Short mmCIF file of C-alpha atoms and ligand atoms in Angstrom, two decimals:
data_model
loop_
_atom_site.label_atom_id
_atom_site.label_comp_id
_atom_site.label_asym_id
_atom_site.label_seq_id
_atom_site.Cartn_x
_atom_site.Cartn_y
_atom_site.Cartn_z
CA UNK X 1 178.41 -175.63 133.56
CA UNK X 2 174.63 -174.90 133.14
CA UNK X 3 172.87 -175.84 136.27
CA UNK X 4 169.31 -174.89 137.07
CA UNK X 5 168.22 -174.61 140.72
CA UNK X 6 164.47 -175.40 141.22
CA UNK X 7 163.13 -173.32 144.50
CA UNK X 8 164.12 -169.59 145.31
CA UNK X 9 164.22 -170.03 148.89
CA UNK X 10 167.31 -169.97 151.71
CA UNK X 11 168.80 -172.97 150.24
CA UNK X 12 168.17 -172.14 146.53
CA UNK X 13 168.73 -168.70 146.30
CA UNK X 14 172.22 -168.99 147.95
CA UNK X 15 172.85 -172.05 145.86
CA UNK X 16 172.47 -170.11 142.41
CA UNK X 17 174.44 -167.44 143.68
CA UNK X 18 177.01 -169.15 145.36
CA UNK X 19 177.51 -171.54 141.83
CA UNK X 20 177.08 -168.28 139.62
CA UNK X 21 179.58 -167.01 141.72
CA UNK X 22 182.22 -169.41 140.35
CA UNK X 23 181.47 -169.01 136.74
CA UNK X 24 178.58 -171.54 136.17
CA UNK X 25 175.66 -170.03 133.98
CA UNK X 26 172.64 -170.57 136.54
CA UNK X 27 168.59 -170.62 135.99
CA UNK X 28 166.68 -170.26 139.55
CA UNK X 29 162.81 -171.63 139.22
CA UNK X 30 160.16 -170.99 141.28
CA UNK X 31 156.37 -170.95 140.98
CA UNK X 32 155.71 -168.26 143.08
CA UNK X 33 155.39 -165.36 140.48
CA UNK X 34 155.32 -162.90 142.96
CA UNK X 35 158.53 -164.21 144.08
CA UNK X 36 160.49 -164.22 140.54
CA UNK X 37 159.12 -160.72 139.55
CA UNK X 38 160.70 -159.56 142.40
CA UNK X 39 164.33 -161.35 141.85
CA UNK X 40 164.01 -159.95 137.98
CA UNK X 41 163.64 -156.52 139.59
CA UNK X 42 166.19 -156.64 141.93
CA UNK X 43 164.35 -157.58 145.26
CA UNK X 44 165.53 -160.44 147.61
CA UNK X 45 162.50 -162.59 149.17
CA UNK X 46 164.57 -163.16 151.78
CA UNK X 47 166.95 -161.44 154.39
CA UNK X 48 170.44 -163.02 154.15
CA UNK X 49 173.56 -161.38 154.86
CA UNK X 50 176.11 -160.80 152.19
CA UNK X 51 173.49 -162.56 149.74
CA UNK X 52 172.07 -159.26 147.88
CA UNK X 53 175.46 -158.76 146.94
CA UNK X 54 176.34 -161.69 145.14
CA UNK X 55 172.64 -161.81 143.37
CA UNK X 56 173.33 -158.39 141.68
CA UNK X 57 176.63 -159.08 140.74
CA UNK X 58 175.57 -162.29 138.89
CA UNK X 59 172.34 -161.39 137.25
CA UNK X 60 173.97 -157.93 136.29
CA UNK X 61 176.51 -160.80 134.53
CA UNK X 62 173.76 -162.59 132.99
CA UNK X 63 175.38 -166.00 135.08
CA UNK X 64 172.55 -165.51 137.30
CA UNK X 65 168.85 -165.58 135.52
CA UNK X 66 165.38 -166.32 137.30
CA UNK X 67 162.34 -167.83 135.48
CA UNK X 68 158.91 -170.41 136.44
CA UNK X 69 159.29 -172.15 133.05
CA UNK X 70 160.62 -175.56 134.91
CA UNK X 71 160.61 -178.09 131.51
CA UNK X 72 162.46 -175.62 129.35
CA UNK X 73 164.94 -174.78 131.71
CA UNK X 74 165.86 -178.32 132.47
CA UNK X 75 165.82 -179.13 128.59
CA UNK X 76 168.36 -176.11 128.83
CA UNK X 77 170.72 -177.29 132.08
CA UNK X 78 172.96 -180.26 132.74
CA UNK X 79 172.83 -180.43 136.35
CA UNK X 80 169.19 -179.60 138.10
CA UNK X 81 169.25 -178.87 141.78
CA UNK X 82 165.81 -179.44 144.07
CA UNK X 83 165.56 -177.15 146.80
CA UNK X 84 161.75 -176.91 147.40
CA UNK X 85 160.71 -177.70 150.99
CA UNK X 86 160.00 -180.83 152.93
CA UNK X 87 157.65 -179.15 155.83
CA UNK X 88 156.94 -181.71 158.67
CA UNK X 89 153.34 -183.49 157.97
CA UNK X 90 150.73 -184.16 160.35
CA UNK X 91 151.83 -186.90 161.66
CA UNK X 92 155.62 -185.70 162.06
CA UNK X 93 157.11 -187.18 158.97
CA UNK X 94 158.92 -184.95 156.01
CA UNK X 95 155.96 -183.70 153.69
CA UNK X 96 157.57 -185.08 150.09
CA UNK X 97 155.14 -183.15 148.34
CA UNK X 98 157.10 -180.39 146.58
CA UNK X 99 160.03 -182.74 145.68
CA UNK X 100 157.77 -185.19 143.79
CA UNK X 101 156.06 -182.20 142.38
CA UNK X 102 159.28 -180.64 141.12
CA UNK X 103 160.51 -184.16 139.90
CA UNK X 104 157.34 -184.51 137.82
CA UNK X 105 158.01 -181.23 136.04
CA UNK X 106 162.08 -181.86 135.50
CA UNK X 107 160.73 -185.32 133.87
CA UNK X 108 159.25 -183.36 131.69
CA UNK X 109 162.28 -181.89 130.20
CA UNK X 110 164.81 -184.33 130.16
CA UNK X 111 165.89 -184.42 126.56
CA UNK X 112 169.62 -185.62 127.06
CA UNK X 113 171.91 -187.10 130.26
CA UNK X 114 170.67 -185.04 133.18
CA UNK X 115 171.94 -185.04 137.31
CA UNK X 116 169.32 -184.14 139.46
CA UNK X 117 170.79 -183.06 142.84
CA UNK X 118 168.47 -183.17 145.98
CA UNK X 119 169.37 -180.29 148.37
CA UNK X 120 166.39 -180.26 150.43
CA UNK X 121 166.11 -182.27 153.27
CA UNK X 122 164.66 -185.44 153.09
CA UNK X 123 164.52 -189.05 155.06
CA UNK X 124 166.35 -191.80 153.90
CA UNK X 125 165.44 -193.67 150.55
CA UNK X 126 164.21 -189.99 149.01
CA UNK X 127 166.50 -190.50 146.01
CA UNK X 128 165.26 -194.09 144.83
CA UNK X 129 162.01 -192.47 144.94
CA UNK X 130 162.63 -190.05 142.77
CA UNK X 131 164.69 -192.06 140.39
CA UNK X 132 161.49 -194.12 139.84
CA UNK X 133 159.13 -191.19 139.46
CA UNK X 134 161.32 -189.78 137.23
CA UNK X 135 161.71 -193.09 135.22
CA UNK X 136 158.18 -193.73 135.35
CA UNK X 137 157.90 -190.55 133.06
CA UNK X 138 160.86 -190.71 131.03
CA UNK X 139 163.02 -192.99 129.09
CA UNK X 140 165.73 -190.24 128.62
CA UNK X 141 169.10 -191.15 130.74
CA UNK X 142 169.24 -189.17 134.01
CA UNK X 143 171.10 -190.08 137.54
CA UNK X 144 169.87 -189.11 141.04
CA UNK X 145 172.49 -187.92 143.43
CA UNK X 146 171.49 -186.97 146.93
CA UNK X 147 173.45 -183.44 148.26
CA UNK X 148 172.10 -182.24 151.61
CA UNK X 149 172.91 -179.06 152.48
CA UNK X 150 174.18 -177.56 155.70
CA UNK X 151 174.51 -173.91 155.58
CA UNK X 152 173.01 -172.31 158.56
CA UNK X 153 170.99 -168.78 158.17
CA UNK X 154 172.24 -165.96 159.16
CA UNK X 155 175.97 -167.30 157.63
CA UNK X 156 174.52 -169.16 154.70
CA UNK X 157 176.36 -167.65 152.05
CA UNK X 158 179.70 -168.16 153.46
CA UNK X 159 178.80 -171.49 154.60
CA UNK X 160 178.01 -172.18 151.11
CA UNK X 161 181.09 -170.74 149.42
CA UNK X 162 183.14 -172.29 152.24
CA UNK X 163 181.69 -175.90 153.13
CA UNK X 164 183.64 -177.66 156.40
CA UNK X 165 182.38 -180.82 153.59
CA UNK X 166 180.19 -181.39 150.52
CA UNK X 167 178.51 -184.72 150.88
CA UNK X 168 177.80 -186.34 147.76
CA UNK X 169 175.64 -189.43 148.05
CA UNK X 170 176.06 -191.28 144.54
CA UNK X 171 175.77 -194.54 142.55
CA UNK X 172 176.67 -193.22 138.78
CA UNK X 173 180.46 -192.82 138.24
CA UNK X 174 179.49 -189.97 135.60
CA UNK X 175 177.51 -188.14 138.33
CA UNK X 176 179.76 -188.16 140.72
CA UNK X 177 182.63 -186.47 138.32
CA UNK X 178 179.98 -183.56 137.11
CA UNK X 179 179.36 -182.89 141.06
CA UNK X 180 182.45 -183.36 142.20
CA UNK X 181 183.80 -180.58 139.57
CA UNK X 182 181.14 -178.63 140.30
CA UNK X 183 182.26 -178.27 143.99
CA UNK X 184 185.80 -178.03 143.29
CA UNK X 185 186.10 -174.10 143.79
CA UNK X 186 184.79 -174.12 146.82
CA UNK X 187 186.84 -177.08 148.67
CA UNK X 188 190.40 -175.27 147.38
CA UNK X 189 191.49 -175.01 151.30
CA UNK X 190 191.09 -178.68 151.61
CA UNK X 191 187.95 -179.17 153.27
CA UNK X 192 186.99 -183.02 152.09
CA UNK X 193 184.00 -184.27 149.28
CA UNK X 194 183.17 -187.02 150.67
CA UNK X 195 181.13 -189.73 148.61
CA UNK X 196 178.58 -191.90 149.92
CA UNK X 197 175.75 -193.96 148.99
CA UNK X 198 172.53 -191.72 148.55
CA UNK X 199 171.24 -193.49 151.60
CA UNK X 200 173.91 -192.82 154.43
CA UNK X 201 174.00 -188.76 152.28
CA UNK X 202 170.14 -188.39 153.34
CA UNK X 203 170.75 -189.77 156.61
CA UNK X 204 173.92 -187.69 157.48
CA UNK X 205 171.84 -184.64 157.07
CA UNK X 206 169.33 -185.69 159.89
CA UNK X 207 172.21 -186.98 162.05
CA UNK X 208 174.13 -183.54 161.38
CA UNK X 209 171.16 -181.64 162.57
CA UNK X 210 170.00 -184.27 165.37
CA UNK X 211 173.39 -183.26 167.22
CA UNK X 212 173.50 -180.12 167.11
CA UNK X 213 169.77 -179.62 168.94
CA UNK X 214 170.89 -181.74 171.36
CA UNK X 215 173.88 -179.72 171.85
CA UNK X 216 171.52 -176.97 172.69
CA UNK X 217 168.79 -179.35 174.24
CA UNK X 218 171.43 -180.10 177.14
CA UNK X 219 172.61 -176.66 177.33
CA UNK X 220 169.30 -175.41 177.92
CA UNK X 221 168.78 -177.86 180.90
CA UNK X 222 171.90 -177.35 182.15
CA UNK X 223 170.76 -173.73 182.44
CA UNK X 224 167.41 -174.62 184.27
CA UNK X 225 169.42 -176.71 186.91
CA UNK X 226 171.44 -173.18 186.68
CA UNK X 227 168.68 -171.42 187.68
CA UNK X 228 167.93 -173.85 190.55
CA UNK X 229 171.36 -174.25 192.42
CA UNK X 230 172.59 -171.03 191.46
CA UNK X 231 175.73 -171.73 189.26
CA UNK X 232 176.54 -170.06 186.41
CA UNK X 233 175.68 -170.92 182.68
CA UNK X 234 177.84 -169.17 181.07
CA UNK X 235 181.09 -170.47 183.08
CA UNK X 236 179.43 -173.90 183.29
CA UNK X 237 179.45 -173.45 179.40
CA UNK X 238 182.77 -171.87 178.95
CA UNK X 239 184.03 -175.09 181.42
CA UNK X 240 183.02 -177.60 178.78
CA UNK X 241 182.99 -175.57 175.71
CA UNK X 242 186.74 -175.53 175.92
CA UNK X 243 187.00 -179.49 176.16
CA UNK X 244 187.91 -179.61 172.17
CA UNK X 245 186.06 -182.76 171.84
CA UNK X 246 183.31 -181.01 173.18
CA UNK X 247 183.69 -178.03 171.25
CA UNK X 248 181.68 -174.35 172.43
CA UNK X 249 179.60 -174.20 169.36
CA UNK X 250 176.03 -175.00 170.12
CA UNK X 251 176.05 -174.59 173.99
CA UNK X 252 173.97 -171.41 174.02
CA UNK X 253 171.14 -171.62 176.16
CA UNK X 254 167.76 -169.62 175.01
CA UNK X 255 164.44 -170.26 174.89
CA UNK X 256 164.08 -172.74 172.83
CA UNK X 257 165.56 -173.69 169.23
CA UNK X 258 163.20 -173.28 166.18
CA UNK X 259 163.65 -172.54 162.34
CA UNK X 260 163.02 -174.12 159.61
CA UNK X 261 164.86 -177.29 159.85
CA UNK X 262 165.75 -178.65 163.42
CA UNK X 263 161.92 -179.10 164.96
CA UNK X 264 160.86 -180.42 161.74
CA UNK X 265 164.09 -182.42 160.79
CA UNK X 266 164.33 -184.04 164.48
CA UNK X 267 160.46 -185.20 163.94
CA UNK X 268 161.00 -186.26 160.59
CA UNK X 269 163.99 -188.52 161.87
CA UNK X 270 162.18 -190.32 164.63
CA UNK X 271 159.42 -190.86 162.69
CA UNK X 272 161.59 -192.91 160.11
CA UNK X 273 162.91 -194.56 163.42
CA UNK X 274 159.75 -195.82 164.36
CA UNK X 275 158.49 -196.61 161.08
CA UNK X 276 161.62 -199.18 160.85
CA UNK X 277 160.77 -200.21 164.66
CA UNK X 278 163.86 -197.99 166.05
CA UNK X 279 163.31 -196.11 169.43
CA UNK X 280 165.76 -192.82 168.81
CA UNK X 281 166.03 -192.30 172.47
CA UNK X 282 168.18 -189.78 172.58
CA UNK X 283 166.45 -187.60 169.73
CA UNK X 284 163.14 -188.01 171.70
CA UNK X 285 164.29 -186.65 175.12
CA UNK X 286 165.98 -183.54 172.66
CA UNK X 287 162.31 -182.99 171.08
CA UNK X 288 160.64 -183.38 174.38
CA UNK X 289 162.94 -180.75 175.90
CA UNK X 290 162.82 -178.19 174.17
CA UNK X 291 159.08 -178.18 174.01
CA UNK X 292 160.04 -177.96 177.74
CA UNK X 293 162.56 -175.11 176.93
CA UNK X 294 159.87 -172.49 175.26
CA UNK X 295 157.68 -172.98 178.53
CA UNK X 296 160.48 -171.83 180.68
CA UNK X 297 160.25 -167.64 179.83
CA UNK X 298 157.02 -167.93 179.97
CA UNK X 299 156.83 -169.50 183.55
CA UNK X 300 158.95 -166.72 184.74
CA UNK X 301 156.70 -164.03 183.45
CA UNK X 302 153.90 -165.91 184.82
CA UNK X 303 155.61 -166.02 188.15
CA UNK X 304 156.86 -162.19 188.66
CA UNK X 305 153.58 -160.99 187.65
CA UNK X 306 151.79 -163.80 190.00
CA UNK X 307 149.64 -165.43 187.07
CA UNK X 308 148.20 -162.07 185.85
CA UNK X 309 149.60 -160.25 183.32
CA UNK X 310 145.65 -159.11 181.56
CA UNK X 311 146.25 -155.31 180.17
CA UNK X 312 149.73 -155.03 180.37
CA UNK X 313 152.32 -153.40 178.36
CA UNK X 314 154.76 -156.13 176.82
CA UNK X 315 157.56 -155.26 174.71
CA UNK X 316 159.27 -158.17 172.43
CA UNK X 317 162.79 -157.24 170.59
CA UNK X 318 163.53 -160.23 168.18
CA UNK X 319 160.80 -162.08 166.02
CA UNK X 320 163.09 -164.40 164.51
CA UNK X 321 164.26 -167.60 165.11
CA UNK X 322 167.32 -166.37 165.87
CA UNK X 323 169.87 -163.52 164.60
CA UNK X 324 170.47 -162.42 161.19
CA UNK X 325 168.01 -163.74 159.35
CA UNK X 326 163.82 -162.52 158.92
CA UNK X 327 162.83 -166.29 158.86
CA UNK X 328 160.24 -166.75 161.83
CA UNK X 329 159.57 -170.11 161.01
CA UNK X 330 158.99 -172.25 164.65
CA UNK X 331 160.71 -169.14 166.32
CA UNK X 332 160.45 -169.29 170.04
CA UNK X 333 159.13 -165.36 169.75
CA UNK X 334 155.84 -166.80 168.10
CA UNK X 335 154.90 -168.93 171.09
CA UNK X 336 155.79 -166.37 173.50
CA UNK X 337 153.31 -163.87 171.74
CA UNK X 338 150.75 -166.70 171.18
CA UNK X 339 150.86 -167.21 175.12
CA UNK X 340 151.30 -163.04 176.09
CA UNK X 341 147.85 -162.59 173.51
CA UNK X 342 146.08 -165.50 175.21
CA UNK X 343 147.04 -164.22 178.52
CA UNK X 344 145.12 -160.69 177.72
CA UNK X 345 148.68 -158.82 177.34
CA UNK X 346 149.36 -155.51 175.26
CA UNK X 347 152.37 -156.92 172.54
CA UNK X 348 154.65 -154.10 171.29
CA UNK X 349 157.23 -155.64 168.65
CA UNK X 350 160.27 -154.67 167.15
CA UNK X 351 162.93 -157.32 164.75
CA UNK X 352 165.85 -155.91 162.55
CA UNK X 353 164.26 -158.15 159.60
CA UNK X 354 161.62 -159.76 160.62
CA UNK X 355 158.89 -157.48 160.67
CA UNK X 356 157.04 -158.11 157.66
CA UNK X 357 156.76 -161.83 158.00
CA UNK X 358 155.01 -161.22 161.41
CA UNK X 359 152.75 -158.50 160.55
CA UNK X 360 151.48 -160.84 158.20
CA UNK X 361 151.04 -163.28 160.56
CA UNK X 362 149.39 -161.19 163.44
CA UNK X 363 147.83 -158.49 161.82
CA UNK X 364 146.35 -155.69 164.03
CA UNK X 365 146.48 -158.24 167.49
CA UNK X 366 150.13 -156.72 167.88
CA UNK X 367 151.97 -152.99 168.25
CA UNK X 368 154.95 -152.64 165.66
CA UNK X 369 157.92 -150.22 166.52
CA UNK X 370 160.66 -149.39 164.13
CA UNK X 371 163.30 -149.24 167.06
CA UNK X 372 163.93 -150.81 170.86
CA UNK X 373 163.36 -147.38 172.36
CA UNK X 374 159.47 -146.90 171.00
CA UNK X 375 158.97 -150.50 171.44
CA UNK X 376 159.75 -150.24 175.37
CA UNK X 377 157.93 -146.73 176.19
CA UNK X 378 155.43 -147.15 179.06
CA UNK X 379 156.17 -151.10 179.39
CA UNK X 380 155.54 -153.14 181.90
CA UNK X 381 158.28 -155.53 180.88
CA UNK X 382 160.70 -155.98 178.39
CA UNK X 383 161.32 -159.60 176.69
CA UNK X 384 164.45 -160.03 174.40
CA UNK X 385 163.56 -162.90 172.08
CA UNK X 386 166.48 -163.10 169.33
CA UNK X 387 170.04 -162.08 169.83
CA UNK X 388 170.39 -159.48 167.41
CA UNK X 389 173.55 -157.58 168.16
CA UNK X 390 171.90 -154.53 168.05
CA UNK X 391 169.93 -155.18 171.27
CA UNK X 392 173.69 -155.89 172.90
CA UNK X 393 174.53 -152.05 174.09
CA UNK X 394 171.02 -150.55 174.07
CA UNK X 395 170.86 -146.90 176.44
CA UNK X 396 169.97 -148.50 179.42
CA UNK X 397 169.30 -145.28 181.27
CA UNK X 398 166.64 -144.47 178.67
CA UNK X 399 165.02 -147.93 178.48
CA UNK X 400 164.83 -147.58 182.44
CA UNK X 401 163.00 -144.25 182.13
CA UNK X 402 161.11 -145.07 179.68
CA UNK X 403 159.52 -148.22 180.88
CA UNK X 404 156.10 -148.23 183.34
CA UNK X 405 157.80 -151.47 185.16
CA UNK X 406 161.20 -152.20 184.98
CA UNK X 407 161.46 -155.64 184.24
CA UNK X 408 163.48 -157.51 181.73
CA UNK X 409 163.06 -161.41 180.59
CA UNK X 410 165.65 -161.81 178.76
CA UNK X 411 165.94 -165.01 176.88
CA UNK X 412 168.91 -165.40 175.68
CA UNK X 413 171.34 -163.76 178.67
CA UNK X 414 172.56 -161.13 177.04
CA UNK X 415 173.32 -159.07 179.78
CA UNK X 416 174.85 -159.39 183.19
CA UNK X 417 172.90 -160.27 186.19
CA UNK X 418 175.02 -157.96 188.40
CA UNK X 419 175.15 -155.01 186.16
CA UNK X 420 171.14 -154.94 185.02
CA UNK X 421 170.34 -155.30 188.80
CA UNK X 422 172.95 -152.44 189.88
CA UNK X 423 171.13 -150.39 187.08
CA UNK X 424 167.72 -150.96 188.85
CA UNK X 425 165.94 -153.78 186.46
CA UNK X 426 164.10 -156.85 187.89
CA UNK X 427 166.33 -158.88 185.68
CA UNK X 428 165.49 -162.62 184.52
CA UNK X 429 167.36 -164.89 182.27
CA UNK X 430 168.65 -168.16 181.45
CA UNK X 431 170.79 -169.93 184.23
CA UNK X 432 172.80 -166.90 184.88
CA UNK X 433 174.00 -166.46 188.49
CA UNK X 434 171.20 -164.06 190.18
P1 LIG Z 501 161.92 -172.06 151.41
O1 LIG Z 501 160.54 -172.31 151.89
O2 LIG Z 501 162.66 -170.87 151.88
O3 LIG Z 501 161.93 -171.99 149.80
C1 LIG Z 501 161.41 -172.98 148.99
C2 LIG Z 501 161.03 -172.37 147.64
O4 LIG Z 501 160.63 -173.44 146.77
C3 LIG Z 501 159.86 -171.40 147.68
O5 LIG Z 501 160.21 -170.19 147.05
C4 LIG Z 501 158.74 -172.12 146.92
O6 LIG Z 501 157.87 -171.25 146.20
C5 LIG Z 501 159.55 -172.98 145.97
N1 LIG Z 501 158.85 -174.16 145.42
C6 LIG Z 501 158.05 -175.04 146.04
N2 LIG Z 501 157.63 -175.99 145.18
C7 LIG Z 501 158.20 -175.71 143.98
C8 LIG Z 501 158.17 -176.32 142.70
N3 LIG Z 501 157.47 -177.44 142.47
N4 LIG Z 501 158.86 -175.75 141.69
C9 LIG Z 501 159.56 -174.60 141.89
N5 LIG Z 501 159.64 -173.99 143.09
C10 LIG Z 501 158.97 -174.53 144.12
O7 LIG Z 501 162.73 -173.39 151.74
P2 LIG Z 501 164.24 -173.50 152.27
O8 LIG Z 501 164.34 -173.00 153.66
O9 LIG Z 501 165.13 -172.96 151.22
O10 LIG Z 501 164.41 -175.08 152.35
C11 LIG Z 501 164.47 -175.90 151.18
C12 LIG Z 501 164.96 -177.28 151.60
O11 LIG Z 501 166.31 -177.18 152.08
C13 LIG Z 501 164.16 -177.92 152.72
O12 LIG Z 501 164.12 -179.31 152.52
C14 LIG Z 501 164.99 -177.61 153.97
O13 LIG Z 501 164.79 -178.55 155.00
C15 LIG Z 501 166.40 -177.71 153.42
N6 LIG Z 501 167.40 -176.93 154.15
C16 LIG Z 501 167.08 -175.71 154.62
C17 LIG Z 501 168.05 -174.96 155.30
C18 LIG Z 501 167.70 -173.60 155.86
O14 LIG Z 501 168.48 -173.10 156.69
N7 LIG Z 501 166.60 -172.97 155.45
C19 LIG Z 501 169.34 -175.47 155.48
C20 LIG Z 501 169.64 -176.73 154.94
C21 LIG Z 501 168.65 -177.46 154.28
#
């Protein structure tokens, strides 16, 4: 099938692929030039496991093309994907912006029986609104059918090409049988489509993501209380992550969760709450924590270093919001160098990925290291961020030498208490017994 995917971002990008992948011819638009002169040459945006890989082999195919001509490639495609983004607005609700932009363009080409698929996030009655934007432009048949997308970063492509469902919010039969052939490849093993009205499909997404931060939202306290009565977190965890209704995804504790999609998705859902006079209880107490959460390192560094930490040496390993991926979008790592700066600290950096994105961001206020080791030399304390596995087995003996002070914070416990004490670190972390 021709499909054309508008946006060349986390979701987009691995859409394209992932559909290219099964045989479909795919077009990926963007406007950002910068952006599709680098996909024609071979360069990724983004950092996504596995997804280089599958972009080569489908544009060296020709299944796989990038272009900003939006109209023609619509005129061109029978199925058009929106994955453009739906940032949180001032006031906390989904910014529709880019989705009503991109609508207005794909108006523009419908020449023939289009599906527009919406694969970026967005609140409840999203789909009606664009069916009437669109029709307000053209008289050319089209349907609307609302897809939200769950892959995670740092797994996306396999979450893609392997879906645990594909949601398909639809009210044209015709639709429904382009998408649901479309999808058919990847749901082989059984995993369920499951239909919907485009209503309860935009509303599943926000649900979807509004349990899983409150997965970690209770985790997190758990660990505080952790902290406090000295129990363990990580057999606390193991105790209820092996409850199979409970499940032991989810029930890391850190410093916070950020990202692209919870903080804004969670505000985005409460504020449709409250616009239709709903208190979402629950999803309130999860937003309020972890604003809560991203405090708590910071506390502890404020603590051990009795409210003065002007001058000294900080090293931070991990940038991103979390593992695997360069995206440092609401990452916990940004507040904690926002408060080390304010505080008058030194702020040596290393990430795996994410680099880039936050030299851009901070300029010349920060240090940047191309490994742990340089990042750590003469520090007066070392704060783990991100849990890249390459921080997991570090040369402890040479981070211990090398550091002025040697203190760790490490936010999300990946070390032992015991051992990093026995090694001769001033050790903090999340709920772990001391
Ligand atoms: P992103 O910021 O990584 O990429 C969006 C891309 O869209 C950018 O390249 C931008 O230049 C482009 N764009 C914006 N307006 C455009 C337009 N009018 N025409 C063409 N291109 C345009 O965004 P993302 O992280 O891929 O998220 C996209 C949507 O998917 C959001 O609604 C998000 O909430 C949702 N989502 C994201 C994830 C995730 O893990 N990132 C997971 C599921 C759902």
């Amino acid at each position: 099938m021709k499909v054309a995917v508008i946006g060349t971002g986390y979701v987009g990008l691995v859409v394209g692929a992932g559909l290219a992948e099964t045989g479909n011819i795919v077009t990926c638009v963007d406007i950002n030039e910068e952006r599709i002169a680098g996909l024609k040459d071979g360069n990724l945006p983004i950092f996504e496991p596995g997804l280089a890989t599958i972009v080569r082999r489908n544009f060296d195919s020709g299944r796989l093309r990038f272009t900003r001509e939006t109209v023609k490639t619509v005129s061109d495609s029978l199925i058009i994907f929106l994955a453009v983004p739906t940032p949180m607005d001032e006031d906390g609700s989904a910014d529709l912006r880019h989705v009503l932009d991109a609508a207005r363009q794909v108006a523009k080409g419908i020449n023939e029986f289009k599906v527009i698929v919406n694969k970026s996030t967005v609140p409840v009655g999203t789909a009606a609104k664009v069916k009437q934007l669109i029709a307000s432009i053209t008289d050319k048949p089209f349907a609307v059918v609302s897809n939200p997308e769950f892959l995670k970063e740092g797994n996306a492509v396999t979450d893609f090409l392997k879906p645990d469902r594909v949601v398909i919010g639809c009210d044209n039969d015709k639709a429904e049988e382009i998408i649901r052939e479309l999808y058919q490849p990847f749901v082989r093993t059984g995993h369920p489509i499951l239909t919907m009205s485009p209503l309860s499909a935009e509303l599943t997404k926000y649900a979807a993501n509004a349990l899983l931060a409150t997965k970690i939202s209770f985790i997190n306290e758990l660990a505080i209380l952790c902290d406090k009565v000295g129990a363990d977190i990580n057999e606390v965890r193991q105790g209820v992550g092996t409850d199979s209704r409970i499940g032991s995804s989810f029930l890391f504790p850190g410093m916070g969760f950020g990202g692209s999609c919870f903080p804004k998705d969670l505000r985005a859902l409460n504020f449709t709450a409250l616009q239709n006079k709903v208190e979402l209880q629950v999803v309130q107490a999860v937003i309020k924590a972890n604003d809560h959460q991203k405090k708590y390192i910071p506390q502890k560094i404020s603590q051990h270093f009795n409210g003065n930490i002007t001058g000294l040496n900080f090293a931070v390993w991990g940038l991103s919001f979390k593992a695997n991926t360069d995206d440092i979008r609401e990452s916990p790592a940004m507040l904690l160098i926002d408060f080390l700066l304010a505080e008058g600290a030194i702020v040596n950096v290393y990430d795996p990925q994410a680099l880039a994105a936050v030299r851009e961001k901070y300029q010349d206020r920060l240090i940047y290291h191309s490994n742990v080791y340089d990042t750590v030399a003469n520090a007066d304390a070392l704060v783990i961020a991100t849990e890249w596995n390459e921080f997991r087995h570090p040369d402890f003996e040479k981070i211990l030498h090398s550091m002025y002070q040697p203190v760790v914070f490490d936010g999300r416990n990946l070390f032992s208490s015991n051992a990093m004490k026995a090694l001769g670190f001033a050790y903090y972390s999340i709920g772990q017994a001391p």
